[in-house]
PDB file of C-alpha atoms in Angstrom:
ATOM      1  CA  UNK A  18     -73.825  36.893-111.204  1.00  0.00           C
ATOM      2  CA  UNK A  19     -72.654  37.192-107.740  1.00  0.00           C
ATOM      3  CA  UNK A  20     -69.625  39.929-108.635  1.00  0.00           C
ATOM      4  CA  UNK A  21     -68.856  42.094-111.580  1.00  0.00           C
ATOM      5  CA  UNK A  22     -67.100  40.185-113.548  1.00  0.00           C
ATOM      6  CA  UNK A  23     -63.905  41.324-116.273  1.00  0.00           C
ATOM      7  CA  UNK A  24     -62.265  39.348-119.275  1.00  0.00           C
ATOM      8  CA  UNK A  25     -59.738  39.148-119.882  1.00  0.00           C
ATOM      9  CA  UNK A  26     -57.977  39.019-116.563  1.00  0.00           C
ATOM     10  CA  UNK A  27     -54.922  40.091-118.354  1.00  0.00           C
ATOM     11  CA  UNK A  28     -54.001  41.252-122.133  1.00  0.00           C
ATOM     12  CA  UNK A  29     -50.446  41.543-123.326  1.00  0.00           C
ATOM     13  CA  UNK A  30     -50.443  43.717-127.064  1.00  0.00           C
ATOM     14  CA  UNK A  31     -48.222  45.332-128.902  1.00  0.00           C
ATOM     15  CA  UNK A  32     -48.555  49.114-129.530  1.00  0.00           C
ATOM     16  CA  UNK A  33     -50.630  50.153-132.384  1.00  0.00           C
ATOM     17  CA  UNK A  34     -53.287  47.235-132.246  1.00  0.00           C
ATOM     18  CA  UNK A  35     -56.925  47.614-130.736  1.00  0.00           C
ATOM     19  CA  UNK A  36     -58.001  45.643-127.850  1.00  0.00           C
ATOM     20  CA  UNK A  37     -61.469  44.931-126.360  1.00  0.00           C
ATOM     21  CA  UNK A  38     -62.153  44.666-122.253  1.00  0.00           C
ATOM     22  CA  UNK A  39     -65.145  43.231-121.253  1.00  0.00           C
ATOM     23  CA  UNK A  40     -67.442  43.878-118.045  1.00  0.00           C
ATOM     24  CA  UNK A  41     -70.263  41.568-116.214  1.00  0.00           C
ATOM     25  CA  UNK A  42     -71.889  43.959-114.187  1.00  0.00           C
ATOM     26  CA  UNK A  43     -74.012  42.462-111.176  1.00  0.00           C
ATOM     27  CA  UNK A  44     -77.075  41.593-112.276  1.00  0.00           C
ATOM     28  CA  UNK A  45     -80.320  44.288-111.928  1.00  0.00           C
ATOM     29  CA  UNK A  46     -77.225  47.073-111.733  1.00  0.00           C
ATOM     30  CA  UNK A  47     -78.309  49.765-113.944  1.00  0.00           C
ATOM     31  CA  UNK A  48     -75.574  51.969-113.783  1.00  0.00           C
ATOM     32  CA  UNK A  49     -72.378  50.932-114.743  1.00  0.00           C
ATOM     33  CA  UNK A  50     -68.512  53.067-114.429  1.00  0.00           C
ATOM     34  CA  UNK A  51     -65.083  52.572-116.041  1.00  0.00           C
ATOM     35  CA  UNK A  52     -62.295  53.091-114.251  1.00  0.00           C
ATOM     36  CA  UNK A  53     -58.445  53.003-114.796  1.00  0.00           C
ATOM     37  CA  UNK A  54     -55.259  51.971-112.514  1.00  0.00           C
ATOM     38  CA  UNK A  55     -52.131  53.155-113.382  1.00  0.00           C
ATOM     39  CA  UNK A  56     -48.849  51.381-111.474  1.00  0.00           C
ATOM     40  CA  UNK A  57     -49.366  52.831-108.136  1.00  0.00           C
ATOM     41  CA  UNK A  58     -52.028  55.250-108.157  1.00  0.00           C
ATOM     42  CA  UNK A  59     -55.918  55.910-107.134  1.00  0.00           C
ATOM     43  CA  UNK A  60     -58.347  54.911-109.656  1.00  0.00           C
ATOM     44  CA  UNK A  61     -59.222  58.061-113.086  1.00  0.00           C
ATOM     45  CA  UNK A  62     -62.890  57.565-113.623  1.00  0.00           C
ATOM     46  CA  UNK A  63     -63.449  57.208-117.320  1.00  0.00           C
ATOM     47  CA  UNK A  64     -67.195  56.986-118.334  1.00  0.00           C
ATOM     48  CA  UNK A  65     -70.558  56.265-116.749  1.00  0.00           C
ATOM     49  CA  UNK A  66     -73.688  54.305-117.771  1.00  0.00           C
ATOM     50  CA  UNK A  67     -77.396  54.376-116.555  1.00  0.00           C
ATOM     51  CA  UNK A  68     -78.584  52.023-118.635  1.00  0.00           C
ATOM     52  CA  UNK A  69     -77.388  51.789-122.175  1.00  0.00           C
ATOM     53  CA  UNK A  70     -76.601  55.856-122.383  1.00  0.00           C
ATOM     54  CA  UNK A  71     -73.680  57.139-121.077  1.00  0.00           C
ATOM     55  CA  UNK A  72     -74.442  60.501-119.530  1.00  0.00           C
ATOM     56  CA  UNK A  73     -70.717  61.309-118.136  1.00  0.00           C
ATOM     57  CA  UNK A  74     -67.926  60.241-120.707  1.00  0.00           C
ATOM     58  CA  UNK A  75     -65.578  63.244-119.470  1.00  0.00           C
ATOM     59  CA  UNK A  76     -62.912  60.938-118.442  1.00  0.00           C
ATOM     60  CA  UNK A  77     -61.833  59.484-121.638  1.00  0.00           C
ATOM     61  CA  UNK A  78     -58.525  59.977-122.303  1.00  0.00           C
ATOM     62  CA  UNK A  79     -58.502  60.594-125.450  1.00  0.00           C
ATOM     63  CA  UNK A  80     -60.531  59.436-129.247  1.00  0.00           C
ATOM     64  CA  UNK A  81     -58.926  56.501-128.952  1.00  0.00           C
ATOM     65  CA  UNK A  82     -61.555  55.296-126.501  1.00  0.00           C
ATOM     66  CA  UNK A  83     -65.102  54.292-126.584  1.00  0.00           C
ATOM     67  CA  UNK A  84     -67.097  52.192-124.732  1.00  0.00           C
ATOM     68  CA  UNK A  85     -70.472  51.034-125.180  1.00  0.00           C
ATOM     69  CA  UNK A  86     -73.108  49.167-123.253  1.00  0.00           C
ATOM     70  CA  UNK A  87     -75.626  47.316-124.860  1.00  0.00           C
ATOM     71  CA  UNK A  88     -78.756  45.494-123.166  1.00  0.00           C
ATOM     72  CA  UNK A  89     -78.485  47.571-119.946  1.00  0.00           C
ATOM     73  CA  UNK A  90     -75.876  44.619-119.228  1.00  0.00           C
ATOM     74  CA  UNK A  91     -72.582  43.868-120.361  1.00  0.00           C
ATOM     75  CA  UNK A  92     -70.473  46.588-121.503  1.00  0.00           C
ATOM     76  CA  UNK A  93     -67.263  47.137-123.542  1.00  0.00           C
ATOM     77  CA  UNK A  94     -64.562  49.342-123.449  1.00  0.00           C
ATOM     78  CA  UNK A  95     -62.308  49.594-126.745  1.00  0.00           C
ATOM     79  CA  UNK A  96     -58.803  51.078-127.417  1.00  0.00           C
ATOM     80  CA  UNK A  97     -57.672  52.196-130.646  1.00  0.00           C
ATOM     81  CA  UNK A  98     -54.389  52.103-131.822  1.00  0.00           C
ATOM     82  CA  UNK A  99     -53.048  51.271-128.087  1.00  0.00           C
ATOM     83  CA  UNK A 100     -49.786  53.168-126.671  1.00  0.00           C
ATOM     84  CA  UNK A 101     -47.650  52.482-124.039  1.00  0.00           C
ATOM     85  CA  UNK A 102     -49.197  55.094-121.879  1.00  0.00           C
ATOM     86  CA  UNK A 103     -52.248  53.187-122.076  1.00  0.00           C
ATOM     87  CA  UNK A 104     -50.716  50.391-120.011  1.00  0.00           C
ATOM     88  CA  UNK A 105     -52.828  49.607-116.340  1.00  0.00           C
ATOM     89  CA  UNK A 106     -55.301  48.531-114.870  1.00  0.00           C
ATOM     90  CA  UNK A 107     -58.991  48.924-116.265  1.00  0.00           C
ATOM     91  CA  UNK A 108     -61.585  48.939-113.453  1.00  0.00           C
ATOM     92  CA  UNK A 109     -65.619  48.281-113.679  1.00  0.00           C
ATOM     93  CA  UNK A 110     -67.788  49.092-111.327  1.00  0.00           C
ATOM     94  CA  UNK A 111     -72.081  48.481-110.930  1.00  0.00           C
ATOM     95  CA  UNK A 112     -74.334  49.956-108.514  1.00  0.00           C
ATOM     96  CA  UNK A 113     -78.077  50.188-108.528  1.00  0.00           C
ATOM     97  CA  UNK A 114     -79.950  52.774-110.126  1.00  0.00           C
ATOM     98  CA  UNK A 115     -79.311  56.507-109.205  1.00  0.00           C
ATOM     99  CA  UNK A 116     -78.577  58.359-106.543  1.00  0.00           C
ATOM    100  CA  UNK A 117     -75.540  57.793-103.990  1.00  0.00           C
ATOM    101  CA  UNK A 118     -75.248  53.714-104.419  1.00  0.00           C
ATOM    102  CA  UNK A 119     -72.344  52.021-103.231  1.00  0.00           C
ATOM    103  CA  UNK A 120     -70.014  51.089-106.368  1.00  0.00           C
ATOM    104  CA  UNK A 121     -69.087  47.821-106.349  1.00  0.00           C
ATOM    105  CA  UNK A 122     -65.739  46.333-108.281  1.00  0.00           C
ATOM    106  CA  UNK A 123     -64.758  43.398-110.639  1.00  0.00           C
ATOM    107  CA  UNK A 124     -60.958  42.771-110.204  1.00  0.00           C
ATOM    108  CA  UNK A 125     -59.689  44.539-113.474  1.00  0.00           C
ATOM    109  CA  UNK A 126     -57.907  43.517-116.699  1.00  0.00           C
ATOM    110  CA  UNK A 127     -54.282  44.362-116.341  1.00  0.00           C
ATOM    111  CA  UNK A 128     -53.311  45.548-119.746  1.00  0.00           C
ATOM    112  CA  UNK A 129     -49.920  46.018-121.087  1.00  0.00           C
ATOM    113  CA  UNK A 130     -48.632  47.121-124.487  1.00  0.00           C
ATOM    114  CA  UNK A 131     -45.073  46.519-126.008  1.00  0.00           C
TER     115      UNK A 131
ATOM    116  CA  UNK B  19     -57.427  63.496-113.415  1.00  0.00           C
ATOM    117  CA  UNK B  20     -58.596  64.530-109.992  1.00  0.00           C
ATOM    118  CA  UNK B  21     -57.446  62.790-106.810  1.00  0.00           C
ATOM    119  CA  UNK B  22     -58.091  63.446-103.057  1.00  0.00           C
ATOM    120  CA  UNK B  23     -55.579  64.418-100.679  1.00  0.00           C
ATOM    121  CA  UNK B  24     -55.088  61.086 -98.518  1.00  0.00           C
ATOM    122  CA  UNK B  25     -52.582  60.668 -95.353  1.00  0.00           C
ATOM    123  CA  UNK B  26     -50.444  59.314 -94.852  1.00  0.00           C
ATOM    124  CA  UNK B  27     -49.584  57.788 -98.075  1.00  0.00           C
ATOM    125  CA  UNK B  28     -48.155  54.400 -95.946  1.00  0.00           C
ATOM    126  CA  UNK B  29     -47.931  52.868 -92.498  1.00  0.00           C
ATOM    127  CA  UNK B  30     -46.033  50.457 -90.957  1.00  0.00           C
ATOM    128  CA  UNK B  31     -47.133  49.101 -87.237  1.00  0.00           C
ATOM    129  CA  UNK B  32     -47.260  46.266 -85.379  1.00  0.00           C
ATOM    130  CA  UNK B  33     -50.268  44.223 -84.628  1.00  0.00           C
ATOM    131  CA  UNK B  34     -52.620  45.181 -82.681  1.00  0.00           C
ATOM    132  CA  UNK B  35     -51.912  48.599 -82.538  1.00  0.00           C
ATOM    133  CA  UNK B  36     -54.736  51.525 -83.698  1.00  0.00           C
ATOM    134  CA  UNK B  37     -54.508  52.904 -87.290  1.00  0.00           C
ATOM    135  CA  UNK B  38     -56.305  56.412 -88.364  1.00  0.00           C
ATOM    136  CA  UNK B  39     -55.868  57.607 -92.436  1.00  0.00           C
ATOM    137  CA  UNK B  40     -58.212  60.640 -93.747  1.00  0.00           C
ATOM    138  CA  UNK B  41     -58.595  62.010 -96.925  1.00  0.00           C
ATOM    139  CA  UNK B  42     -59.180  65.998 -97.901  1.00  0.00           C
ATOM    140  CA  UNK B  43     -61.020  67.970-100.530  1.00  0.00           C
ATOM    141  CA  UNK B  44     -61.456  71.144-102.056  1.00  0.00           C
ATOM    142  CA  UNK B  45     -65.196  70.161-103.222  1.00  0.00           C
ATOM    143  CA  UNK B  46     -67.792  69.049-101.047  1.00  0.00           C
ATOM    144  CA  UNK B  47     -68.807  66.331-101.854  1.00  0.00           C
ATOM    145  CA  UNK B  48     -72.684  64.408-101.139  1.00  0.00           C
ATOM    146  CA  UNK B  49     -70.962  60.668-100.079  1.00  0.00           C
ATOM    147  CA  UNK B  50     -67.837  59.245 -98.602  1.00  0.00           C
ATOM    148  CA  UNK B  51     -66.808  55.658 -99.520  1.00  0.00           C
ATOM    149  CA  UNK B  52     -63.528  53.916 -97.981  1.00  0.00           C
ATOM    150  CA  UNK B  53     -62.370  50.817 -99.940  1.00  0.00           C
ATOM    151  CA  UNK B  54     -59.740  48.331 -99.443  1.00  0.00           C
ATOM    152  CA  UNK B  55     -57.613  47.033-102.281  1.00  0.00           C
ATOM    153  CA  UNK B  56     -55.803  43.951-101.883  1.00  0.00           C
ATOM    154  CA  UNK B  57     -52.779  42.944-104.563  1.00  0.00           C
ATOM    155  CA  UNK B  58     -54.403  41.516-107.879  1.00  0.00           C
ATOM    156  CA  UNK B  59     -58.265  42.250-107.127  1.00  0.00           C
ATOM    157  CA  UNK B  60     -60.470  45.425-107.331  1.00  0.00           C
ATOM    158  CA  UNK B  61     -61.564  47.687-104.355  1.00  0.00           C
ATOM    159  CA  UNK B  62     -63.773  45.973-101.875  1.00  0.00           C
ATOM    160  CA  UNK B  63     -66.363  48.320-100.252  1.00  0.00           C
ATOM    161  CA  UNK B  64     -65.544  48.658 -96.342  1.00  0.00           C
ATOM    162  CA  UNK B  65     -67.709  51.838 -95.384  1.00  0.00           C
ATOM    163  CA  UNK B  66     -69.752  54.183 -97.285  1.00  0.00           C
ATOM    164  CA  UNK B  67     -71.315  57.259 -95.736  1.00  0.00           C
ATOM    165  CA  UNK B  68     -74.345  59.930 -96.767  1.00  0.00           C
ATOM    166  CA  UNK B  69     -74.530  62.604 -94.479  1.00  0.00           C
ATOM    167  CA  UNK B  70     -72.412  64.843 -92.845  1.00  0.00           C
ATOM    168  CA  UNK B  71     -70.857  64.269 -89.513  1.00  0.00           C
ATOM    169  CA  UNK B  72     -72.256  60.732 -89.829  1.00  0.00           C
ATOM    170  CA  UNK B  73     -70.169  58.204 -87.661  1.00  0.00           C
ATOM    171  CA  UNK B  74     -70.202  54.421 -89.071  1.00  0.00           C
ATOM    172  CA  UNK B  75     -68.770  51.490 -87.957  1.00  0.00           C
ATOM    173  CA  UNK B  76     -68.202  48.117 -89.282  1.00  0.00           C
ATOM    174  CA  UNK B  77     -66.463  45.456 -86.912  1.00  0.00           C
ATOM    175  CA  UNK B  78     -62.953  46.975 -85.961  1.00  0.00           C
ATOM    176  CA  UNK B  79     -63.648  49.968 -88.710  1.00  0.00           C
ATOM    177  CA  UNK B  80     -64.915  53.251 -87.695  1.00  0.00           C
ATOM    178  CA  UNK B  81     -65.498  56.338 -90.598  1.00  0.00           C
ATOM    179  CA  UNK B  82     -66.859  59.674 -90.314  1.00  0.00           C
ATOM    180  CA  UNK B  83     -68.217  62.163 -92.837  1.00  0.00           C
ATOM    181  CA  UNK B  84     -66.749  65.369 -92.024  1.00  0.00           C
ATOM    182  CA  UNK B  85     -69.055  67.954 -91.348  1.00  0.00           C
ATOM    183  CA  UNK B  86     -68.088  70.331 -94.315  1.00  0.00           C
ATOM    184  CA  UNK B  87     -68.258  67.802 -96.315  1.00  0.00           C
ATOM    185  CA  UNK B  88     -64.543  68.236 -97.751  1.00  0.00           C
ATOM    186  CA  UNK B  89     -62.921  65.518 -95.283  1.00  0.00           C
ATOM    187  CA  UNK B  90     -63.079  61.894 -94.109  1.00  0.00           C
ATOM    188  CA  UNK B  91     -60.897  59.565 -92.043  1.00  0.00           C
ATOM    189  CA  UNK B  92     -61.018  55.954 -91.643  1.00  0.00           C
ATOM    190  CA  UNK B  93     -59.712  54.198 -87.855  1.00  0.00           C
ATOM    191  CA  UNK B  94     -58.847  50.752 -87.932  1.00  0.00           C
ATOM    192  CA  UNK B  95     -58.462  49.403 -84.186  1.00  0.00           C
ATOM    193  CA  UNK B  96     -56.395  46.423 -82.813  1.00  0.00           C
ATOM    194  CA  UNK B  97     -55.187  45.850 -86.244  1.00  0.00           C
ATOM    195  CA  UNK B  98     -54.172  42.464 -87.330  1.00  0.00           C
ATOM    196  CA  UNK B  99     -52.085  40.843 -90.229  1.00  0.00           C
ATOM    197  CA  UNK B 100     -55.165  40.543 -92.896  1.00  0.00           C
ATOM    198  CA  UNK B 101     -55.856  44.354 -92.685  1.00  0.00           C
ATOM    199  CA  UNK B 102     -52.496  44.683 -95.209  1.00  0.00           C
ATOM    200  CA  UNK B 103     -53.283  46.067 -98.413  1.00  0.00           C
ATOM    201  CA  UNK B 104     -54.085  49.350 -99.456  1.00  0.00           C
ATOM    202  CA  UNK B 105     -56.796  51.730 -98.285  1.00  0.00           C
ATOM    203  CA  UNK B 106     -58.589  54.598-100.591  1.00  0.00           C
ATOM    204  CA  UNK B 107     -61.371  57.195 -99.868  1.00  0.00           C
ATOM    205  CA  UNK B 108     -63.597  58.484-102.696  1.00  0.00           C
ATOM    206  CA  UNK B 109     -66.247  61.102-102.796  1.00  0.00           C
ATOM    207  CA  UNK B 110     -68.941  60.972-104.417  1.00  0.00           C
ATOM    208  CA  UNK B 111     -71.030  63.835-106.346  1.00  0.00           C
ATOM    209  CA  UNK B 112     -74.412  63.693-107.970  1.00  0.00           C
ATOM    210  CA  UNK B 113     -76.531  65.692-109.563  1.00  0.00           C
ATOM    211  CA  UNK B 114     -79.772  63.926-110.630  1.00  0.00           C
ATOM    212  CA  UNK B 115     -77.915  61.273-112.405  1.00  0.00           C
ATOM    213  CA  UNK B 116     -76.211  63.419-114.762  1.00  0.00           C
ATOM    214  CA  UNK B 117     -73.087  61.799-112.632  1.00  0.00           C
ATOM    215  CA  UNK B 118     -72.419  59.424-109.782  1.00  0.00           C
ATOM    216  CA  UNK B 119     -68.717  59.333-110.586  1.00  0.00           C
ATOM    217  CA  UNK B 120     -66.068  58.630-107.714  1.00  0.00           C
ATOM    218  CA  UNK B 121     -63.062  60.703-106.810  1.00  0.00           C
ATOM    219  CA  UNK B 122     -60.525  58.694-105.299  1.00  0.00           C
ATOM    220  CA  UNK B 123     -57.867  59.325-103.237  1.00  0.00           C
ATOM    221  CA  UNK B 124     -53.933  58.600-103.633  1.00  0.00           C
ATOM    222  CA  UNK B 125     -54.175  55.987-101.084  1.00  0.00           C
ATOM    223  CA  UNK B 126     -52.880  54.886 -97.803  1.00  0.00           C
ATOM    224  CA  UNK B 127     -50.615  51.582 -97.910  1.00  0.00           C
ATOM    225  CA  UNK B 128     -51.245  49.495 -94.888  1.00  0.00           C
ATOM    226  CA  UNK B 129     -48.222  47.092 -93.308  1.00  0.00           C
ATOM    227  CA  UNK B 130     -48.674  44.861 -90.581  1.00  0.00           C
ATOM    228  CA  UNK B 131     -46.433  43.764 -88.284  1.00  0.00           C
ATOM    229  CA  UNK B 132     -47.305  40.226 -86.179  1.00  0.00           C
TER     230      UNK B 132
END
């Protein structure tokens, strides 16, 4: 596609259930980033992709979190059990290959849990 | 997680007049990138930069890449009512793909004036 692309634009949960974000990377991007928002702050990197391994997953907050990439494509990120805390803004990112690419952004699923 | 030190952390001036934001670091870092983030949508790439003491410019936008490699800063000039929104650094390490992570910065909100 043109842009990296997110679904669902926004998700509304209550605490305790799981939800799934979704992420469209540009296409012939290998290497794919998570990223989250909090209310306003600078973007926590999460976890990075080349390819369908993930060689950097030191940002995860916590077990609760996993995110997988299948295809060298699309990639999910789940939450377990969500809690408030995990309320913001979830960020993807593509770039090509490795090396210092430029990272570019979808516009984010705004999540929020009751 | 770990954040830059940006300045200032907002700005309020009338149009046409010169902006200048930078961003710190304790690490040295191998690329700069300045985004712009505009309410409801993800970071849009402005400038990205790979050496130090490099000086780019893109239309009214000028960015440097300090040359220890801990420091950035971003000049808008004769600003105008679109440049609202808010502006972030991020630096960039790598190491042979074992990470191309960004580190962002706290960010610098941007208010225009007509």
């Amino acid at each position: 596609g043109a842009g990296v692309s997110q679904s669902p634009s926004n998700k509304v949960t209550e605490k305790g259930k799981d939800v799934e974000l979704r992420c469209d990377p540009i296409s012939g991007h290998t290497a794919l980033y998570w990223y989250r928002q909090s209310l306003g702050q600078g973007l926590e990197f999460l976890i990075y992709f080349q390819g369908n391994s993930a060689p950097d997953k030191s940002g995860l907050p916590s077990d609760r979190f996993s995110a997988e990439r299948t295809g060298g494509s699309v990639s999910t990120l789940t939450i377990q059990r969500t809690q408030q805390e995990d309320s913001a803004v979830y960020l993807c990112a593509s770039s090509w290959g490795f090396g210092a690419q430029p990272q570019h952004f979808g516009d984010g699923t705004r999540l929020s849990i009751l | 997680g770990q954040q830059l030190n940006q300045s200032p952390q907002s700005m309020f001036i009338q149009e046409g007049e010169d902006v200048s934001m930078n961003c710190t670091s304790s690490s040295i870092f191998n690329t700069w990138l300045w985004y712009k983030q505009d309410p409801g949508e993800g970071p849009v790439l402005l400038i990205a930069l790979y050496k130090a003491g490099e000086l780019t410019s893109n239309g009214r936008l000028t960015a440097q890449f300090g040359i220890t490699r801990k420091d950035s800063f971003l000049n808008i000039s004769a600003s105008i009512p679109s440049d609202v929104g808010i502006y972030f650094c991020a630096g960039q390490e790598f190491y042979g793909g074992a990470t191309n992570k960004l580190i962002f910065g706290t960010g610098t909100l941007l208010a225009v004036q007509p």
